[in-house]
Coordinates of C-alpha atoms in Angstrom, one line a residue:
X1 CA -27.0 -19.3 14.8
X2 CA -25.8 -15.8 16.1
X3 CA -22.5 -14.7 14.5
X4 CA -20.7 -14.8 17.4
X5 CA -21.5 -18.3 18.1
X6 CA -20.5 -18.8 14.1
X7 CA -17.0 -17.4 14.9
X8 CA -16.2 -19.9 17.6
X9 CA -17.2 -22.8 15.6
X10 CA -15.8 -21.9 12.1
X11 CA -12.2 -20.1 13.7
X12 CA -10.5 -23.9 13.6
X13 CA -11.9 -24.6 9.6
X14 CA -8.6 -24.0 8.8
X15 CA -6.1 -26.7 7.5
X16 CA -2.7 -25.0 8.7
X17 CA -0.8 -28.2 6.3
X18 CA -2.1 -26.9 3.6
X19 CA 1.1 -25.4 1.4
X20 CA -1.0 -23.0 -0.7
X21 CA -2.3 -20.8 2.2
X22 CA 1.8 -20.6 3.2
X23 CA 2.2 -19.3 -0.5
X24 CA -0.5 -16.3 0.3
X25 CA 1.4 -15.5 3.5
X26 CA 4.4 -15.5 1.5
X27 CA 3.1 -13.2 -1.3
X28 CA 1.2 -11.0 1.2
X29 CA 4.6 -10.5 3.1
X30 CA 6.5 -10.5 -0.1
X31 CA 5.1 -7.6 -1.9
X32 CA 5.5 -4.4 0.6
X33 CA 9.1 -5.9 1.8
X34 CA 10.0 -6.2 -2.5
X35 CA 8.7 -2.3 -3.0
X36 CA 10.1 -0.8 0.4
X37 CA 13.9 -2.5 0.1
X38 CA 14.1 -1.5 -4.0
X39 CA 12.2 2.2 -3.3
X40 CA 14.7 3.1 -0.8
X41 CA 17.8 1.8 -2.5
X42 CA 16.4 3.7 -6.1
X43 CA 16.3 6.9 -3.6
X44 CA 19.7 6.6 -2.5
X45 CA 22.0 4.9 -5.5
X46 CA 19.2 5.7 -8.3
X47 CA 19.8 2.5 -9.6
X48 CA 16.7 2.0 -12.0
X49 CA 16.9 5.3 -13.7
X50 CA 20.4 4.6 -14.5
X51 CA 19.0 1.3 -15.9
X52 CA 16.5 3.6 -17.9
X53 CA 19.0 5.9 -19.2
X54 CA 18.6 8.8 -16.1
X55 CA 15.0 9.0 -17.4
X56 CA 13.3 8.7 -13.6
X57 CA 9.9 8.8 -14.7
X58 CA 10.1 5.5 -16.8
X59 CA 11.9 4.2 -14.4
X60 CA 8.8 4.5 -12.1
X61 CA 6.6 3.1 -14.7
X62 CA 9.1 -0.1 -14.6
X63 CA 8.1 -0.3 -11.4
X64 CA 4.7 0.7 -10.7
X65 CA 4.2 -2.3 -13.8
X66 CA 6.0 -4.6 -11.3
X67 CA 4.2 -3.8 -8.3
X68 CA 1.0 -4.0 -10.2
X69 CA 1.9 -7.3 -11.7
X70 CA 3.0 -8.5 -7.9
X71 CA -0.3 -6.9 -6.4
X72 CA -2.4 -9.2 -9.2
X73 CA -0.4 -12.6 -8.1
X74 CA -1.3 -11.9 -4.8
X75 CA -4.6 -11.6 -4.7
X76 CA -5.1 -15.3 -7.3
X77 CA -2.4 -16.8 -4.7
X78 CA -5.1 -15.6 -2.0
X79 CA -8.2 -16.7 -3.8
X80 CA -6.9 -19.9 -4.7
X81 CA -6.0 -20.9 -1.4
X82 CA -9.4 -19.5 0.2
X83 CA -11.1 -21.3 -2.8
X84 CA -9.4 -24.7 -1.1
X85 CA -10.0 -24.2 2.4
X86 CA -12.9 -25.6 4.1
X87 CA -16.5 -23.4 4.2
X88 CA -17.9 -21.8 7.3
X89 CA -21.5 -22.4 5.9
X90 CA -22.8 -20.3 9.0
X91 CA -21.0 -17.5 7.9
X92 CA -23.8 -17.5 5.1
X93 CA -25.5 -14.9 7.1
X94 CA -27.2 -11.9 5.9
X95 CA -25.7 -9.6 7.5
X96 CA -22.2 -10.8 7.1
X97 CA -22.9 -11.2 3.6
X98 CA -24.4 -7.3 3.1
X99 CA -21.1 -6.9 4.7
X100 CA -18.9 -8.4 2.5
X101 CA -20.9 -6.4 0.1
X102 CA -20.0 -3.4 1.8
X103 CA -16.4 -3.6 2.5
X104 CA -15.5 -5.1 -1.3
X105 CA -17.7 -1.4 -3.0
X106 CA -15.7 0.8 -0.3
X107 CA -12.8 -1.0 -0.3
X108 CA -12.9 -0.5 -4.2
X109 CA -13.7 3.3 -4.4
X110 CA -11.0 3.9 -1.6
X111 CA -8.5 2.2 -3.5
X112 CA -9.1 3.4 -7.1
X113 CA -9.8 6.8 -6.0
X114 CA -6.8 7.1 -4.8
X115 CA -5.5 6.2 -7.7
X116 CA -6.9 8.8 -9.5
X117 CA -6.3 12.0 -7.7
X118 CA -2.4 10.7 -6.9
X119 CA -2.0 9.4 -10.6
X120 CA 0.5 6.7 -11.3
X121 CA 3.8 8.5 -9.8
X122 CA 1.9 9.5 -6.9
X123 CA 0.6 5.5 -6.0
X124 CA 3.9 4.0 -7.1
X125 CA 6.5 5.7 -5.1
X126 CA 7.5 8.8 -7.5
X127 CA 8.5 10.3 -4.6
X128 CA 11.7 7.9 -4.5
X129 CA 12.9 8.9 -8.0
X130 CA 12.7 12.7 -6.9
X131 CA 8.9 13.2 -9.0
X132 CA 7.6 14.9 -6.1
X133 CA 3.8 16.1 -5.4
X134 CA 3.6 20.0 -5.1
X135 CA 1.1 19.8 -1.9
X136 CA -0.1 17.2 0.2
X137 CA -3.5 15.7 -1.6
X138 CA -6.5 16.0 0.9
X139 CA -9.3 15.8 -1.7
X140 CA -11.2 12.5 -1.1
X141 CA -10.3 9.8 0.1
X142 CA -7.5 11.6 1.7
X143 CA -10.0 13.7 4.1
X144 CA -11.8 10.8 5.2
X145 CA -9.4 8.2 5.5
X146 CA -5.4 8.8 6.0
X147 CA -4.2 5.5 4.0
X148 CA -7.2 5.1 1.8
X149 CA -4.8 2.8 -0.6
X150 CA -3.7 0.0 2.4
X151 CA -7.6 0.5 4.2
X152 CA -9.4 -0.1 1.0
X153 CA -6.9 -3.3 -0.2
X154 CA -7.8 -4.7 3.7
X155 CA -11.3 -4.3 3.3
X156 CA -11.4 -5.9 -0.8
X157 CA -9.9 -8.7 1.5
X158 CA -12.3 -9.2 4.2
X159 CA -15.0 -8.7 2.0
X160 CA -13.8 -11.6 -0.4
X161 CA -13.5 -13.9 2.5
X162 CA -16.5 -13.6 4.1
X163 CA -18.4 -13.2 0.1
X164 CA -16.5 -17.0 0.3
X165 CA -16.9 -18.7 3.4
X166 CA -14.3 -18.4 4.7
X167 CA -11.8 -18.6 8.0
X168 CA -9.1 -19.1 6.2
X169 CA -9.6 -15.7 4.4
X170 CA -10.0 -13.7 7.2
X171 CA -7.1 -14.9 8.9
X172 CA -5.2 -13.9 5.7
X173 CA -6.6 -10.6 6.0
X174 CA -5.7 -10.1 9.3
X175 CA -1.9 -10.7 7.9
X176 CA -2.7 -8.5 4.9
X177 CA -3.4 -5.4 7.7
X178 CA -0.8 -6.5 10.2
X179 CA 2.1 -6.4 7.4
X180 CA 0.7 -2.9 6.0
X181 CA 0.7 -1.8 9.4
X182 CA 4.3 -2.5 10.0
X183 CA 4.9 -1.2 5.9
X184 CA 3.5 1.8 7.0
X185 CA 5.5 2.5 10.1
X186 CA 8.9 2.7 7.8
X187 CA 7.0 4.3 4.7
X188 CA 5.8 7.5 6.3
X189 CA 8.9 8.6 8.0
X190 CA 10.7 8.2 4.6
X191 CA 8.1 9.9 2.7
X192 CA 8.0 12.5 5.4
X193 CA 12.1 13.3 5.7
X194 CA 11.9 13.4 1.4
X195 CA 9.5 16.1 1.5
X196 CA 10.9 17.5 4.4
X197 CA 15.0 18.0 2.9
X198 CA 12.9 19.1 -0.6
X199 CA 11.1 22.0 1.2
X200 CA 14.5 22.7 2.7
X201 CA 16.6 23.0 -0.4
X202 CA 13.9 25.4 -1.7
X203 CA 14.2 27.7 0.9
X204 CA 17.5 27.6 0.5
X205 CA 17.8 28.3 -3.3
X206 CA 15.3 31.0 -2.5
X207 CA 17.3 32.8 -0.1
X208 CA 20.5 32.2 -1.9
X209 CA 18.5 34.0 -4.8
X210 CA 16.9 36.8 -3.0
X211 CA 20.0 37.8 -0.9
X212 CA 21.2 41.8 -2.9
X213 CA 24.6 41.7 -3.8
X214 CA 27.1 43.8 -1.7
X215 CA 27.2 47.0 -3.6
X216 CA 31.0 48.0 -4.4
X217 CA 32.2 51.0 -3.0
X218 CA 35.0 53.3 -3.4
X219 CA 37.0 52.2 -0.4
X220 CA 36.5 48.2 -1.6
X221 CA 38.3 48.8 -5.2

Protein backbone atom coordinates (compact mmCIF):
# COMPACT_ATOMS: atom_id res chain seq x y z
CA UNK A 1 0.00 0.00 0.00
CA UNK A 2 1.43 3.44 -1.34
CA UNK A 3 1.38 6.19 1.24
CA UNK A 4 -0.88 8.09 -0.39
CA UNK A 5 -3.43 5.45 -0.55
CA UNK A 6 -2.52 5.10 3.43
CA UNK A 7 -3.53 8.71 4.01
CA UNK A 8 -6.99 8.38 2.63
CA UNK A 9 -7.83 5.33 4.47
CA UNK A 10 -6.31 6.17 7.97
CA UNK A 11 -7.33 10.35 7.80
CA UNK A 12 -11.00 9.25 9.49
CA UNK A 13 -9.11 6.85 12.49
CA UNK A 14 -9.86 9.50 14.52
CA UNK A 15 -12.60 9.39 17.34
CA UNK A 16 -13.46 13.24 17.49
CA UNK A 17 -15.72 12.14 21.07
CA UNK A 18 -12.89 11.31 22.60
CA UNK A 19 -12.32 14.21 25.63
CA UNK A 20 -8.60 13.64 25.90
CA UNK A 21 -7.58 14.73 22.34
CA UNK A 22 -9.89 18.11 23.26
CA UNK A 23 -7.45 18.37 26.42
CA UNK A 24 -4.22 18.43 23.84
CA UNK A 25 -6.00 21.06 21.71
CA UNK A 26 -6.54 22.81 24.81
CA UNK A 27 -2.92 22.70 26.15
CA UNK A 28 -1.48 23.17 22.65
CA UNK A 29 -3.58 26.43 22.41
CA UNK A 30 -3.14 27.21 26.00
CA UNK A 31 0.54 27.47 26.35
CA UNK A 32 1.65 30.39 23.65
CA UNK A 33 -1.78 32.40 24.52
CA UNK A 34 -0.54 31.89 28.67
CA UNK A 35 3.27 33.25 27.71
CA UNK A 36 2.18 36.02 25.03
CA UNK A 37 -0.74 37.72 27.37
CA UNK A 38 1.72 37.56 30.75
CA UNK A 39 5.03 38.57 28.55
CA UNK A 40 3.44 41.53 27.31
CA UNK A 41 1.68 42.68 30.39
CA UNK A 42 5.44 42.03 32.54
CA UNK A 43 6.74 44.44 29.60
CA UNK A 44 4.37 47.07 30.21
CA UNK A 45 3.29 47.10 34.29
CA UNK A 46 6.53 44.85 35.23
CA UNK A 47 4.36 43.01 37.32
CA UNK A 48 6.59 39.79 38.16
CA UNK A 49 9.72 41.63 39.00
CA UNK A 50 7.89 43.68 41.35
CA UNK A 51 6.70 40.20 42.67
CA UNK A 52 10.54 39.31 42.75
CA UNK A 53 11.63 42.34 44.57
CA UNK A 54 12.64 44.55 41.06
CA UNK A 55 15.08 41.74 40.48
CA UNK A 56 14.03 41.06 36.52
CA UNK A 57 16.24 38.36 35.95
CA UNK A 58 14.54 35.96 38.54
CA UNK A 59 11.63 37.05 37.54
CA UNK A 60 12.36 35.43 34.17
CA UNK A 61 13.54 32.38 35.66
CA UNK A 62 9.89 32.25 37.48
CA UNK A 63 8.80 32.10 34.24
CA UNK A 64 10.89 30.31 31.91
CA UNK A 65 10.24 27.42 34.99
CA UNK A 66 6.52 27.86 34.18
CA UNK A 67 6.72 27.76 30.64
CA UNK A 68 8.92 24.77 30.85
CA UNK A 69 6.71 23.02 33.32
CA UNK A 70 3.58 23.96 30.73
CA UNK A 71 5.71 22.84 27.64
CA UNK A 72 6.25 19.22 29.59
CA UNK A 73 2.24 18.82 30.32
CA UNK A 74 1.76 19.39 26.89
CA UNK A 75 3.53 17.11 25.27
CA UNK A 76 2.16 13.86 28.10
CA UNK A 77 -1.46 15.52 27.36
CA UNK A 78 -0.45 14.83 23.61
CA UNK A 79 1.03 11.50 23.96
CA UNK A 80 -1.61 10.20 26.02
CA UNK A 81 -4.29 11.04 23.80
CA UNK A 82 -2.26 9.76 20.60
CA UNK A 83 -1.49 6.61 22.81
CA UNK A 84 -5.55 6.17 22.89
CA UNK A 85 -6.48 6.90 19.48
CA UNK A 86 -6.85 4.19 16.99
CA UNK A 87 -3.53 2.95 14.83
CA UNK A 88 -2.99 3.52 11.13
CA UNK A 89 -1.06 0.20 10.95
CA UNK A 90 -0.24 1.18 7.15
CA UNK A 91 1.52 4.01 8.29
CA UNK A 92 4.09 1.27 9.47
CA UNK A 93 5.93 2.13 6.42
CA UNK A 94 9.56 2.40 6.01
CA UNK A 95 9.88 5.33 4.84
CA UNK A 96 7.41 7.12 7.03
CA UNK A 97 9.04 5.55 9.79
CA UNK A 98 12.95 6.74 8.65
CA UNK A 99 10.88 9.79 8.69
CA UNK A 100 9.66 10.00 11.94
CA UNK A 101 13.24 9.20 12.65
CA UNK A 102 14.30 12.17 10.89
CA UNK A 103 12.08 14.86 11.95
CA UNK A 104 12.21 13.80 15.97
CA UNK A 105 16.80 13.99 15.66
CA UNK A 106 16.27 17.46 13.71
CA UNK A 107 13.52 18.56 15.39
CA UNK A 108 15.72 17.87 18.64
CA UNK A 109 18.98 19.56 17.60
CA UNK A 110 16.92 22.66 16.28
CA UNK A 111 15.28 23.04 19.45
CA UNK A 112 18.01 22.50 22.02
CA UNK A 113 20.48 24.32 19.96
CA UNK A 114 18.67 26.99 20.21
CA UNK A 115 18.66 26.74 23.54
CA UNK A 116 22.07 26.93 23.90
CA UNK A 117 23.40 29.77 21.92
CA UNK A 118 20.20 32.05 23.22
CA UNK A 119 20.64 30.70 26.93
CA UNK A 120 17.72 30.77 29.23
CA UNK A 121 16.76 34.71 29.06
CA UNK A 122 17.15 34.55 25.46
CA UNK A 123 14.42 31.31 24.94
CA UNK A 124 12.12 32.59 27.71
CA UNK A 125 11.28 36.02 26.77
CA UNK A 126 14.20 38.20 28.55
CA UNK A 127 13.52 40.50 26.16
CA UNK A 128 10.16 41.49 28.06
CA UNK A 129 11.83 42.19 31.40
CA UNK A 130 14.31 44.70 29.54
CA UNK A 131 17.52 41.62 29.55
CA UNK A 132 18.11 42.44 26.07
CA UNK A 133 20.52 40.45 23.55
CA UNK A 134 23.49 42.79 22.23
CA UNK A 135 23.10 41.52 18.50
CA UNK A 136 20.82 39.50 16.67
CA UNK A 137 22.15 35.60 16.96
CA UNK A 138 22.68 34.10 13.48
CA UNK A 139 25.02 31.27 14.47
CA UNK A 140 23.26 27.96 13.84
CA UNK A 141 20.18 27.21 13.79
CA UNK A 142 19.47 30.81 13.28
CA UNK A 143 21.26 30.73 9.65
CA UNK A 144 19.49 27.91 8.47
CA UNK A 145 16.21 28.09 9.89
CA UNK A 146 14.54 31.62 11.15
CA UNK A 147 12.26 30.04 14.10
CA UNK A 148 14.41 27.01 14.80
CA UNK A 149 12.60 26.84 18.41
CA UNK A 150 8.62 26.57 16.99
CA UNK A 151 10.09 24.46 13.52
CA UNK A 152 11.92 21.95 15.64
CA UNK A 153 8.85 21.59 18.46
CA UNK A 154 6.46 20.93 15.03
CA UNK A 155 8.75 18.46 13.68
CA UNK A 156 9.34 16.45 17.55
CA UNK A 157 5.55 16.34 16.89
CA UNK A 158 5.10 14.89 13.62
CA UNK A 159 7.73 12.66 14.17
CA UNK A 160 6.08 11.19 17.45
CA UNK A 161 2.91 10.72 15.51
CA UNK A 162 3.89 9.00 12.72
CA UNK A 163 6.90 6.88 15.31
CA UNK A 164 3.03 5.95 16.81
CA UNK A 165 0.55 5.31 14.27
CA UNK A 166 -1.09 7.76 14.31
CA UNK A 167 -3.87 10.25 12.61
CA UNK A 168 -4.77 11.60 15.45
CA UNK A 169 -1.15 12.87 16.04
CA UNK A 170 -0.71 14.46 12.98
CA UNK A 171 -3.76 16.27 13.10
CA UNK A 172 -2.57 17.60 16.46
CA UNK A 173 0.43 18.67 14.85
CA UNK A 174 -1.05 20.44 12.33
CA UNK A 175 -2.77 22.59 15.40
CA UNK A 176 0.64 22.67 17.14
CA UNK A 177 2.07 24.71 13.72
CA UNK A 178 -1.15 26.54 12.96
CA UNK A 179 -1.22 28.13 16.65
CA UNK A 180 2.75 28.92 16.46
CA UNK A 181 2.00 30.35 13.22
CA UNK A 182 -0.49 32.84 14.54
CA UNK A 183 1.96 33.12 18.05
CA UNK A 184 4.40 34.21 15.81
CA UNK A 185 2.57 36.86 13.85
CA UNK A 186 2.11 38.96 17.37
CA UNK A 187 5.66 37.80 18.81
CA UNK A 188 7.94 39.26 16.16
CA UNK A 189 6.46 42.74 15.82
CA UNK A 190 6.76 43.02 19.69
CA UNK A 191 10.19 41.68 19.76
CA UNK A 192 11.02 43.84 16.82
CA UNK A 193 9.45 47.46 18.22
CA UNK A 194 11.55 46.35 21.83
CA UNK A 195 14.71 46.35 20.07
CA UNK A 196 13.77 48.87 17.90
CA UNK A 197 12.87 51.94 20.89
CA UNK A 198 16.22 50.19 22.72
CA UNK A 199 18.50 51.10 19.76
CA UNK A 200 16.68 54.41 19.85
CA UNK A 201 17.23 55.45 23.39
CA UNK A 202 20.97 54.58 22.79
CA UNK A 203 21.42 56.93 20.19
CA UNK A 204 19.92 59.25 21.97
CA UNK A 205 21.91 58.98 25.26
CA UNK A 206 24.89 59.00 22.84
CA UNK A 207 24.16 62.11 21.32
CA UNK A 208 22.96 63.73 24.44
CA UNK A 209 26.57 62.76 25.63
CA UNK A 210 28.63 63.66 22.70
CA UNK A 211 27.00 67.08 22.11
CA UNK A 212 30.26 70.01 23.43
CA UNK A 213 28.90 72.30 25.81
CA UNK A 214 28.39 75.95 24.61
CA UNK A 215 31.57 77.60 25.62
CA UNK A 216 30.83 80.84 27.78
CA UNK A 217 31.91 83.94 26.45
CA UNK A 218 32.45 87.43 27.58
CA UNK A 219 29.25 88.88 26.13
CA UNK A 220 27.09 85.76 27.77
CA UNK A 221 28.20 86.60 31.54
Amino acid sequence: MDILQCYHNSRLLVDWSDKRIWFAVASIVFNPTFWNIVARKEYRTKFITRMFNGNGLHGCYALAATIFTLGLIRDAVFKYAVDAQPKAQCMDHWFLQALAYFLFAVGNIFVLSSMWVLGVTGTYLGDYFGILMDERVTSFPFNVNDNPMYNGTVMIFLGTALWSLSPTGVYLTCIVHFVYRIALRFEGPFTTDIYIKRDQDRAAAKKTTSTPAKKQTKKDL
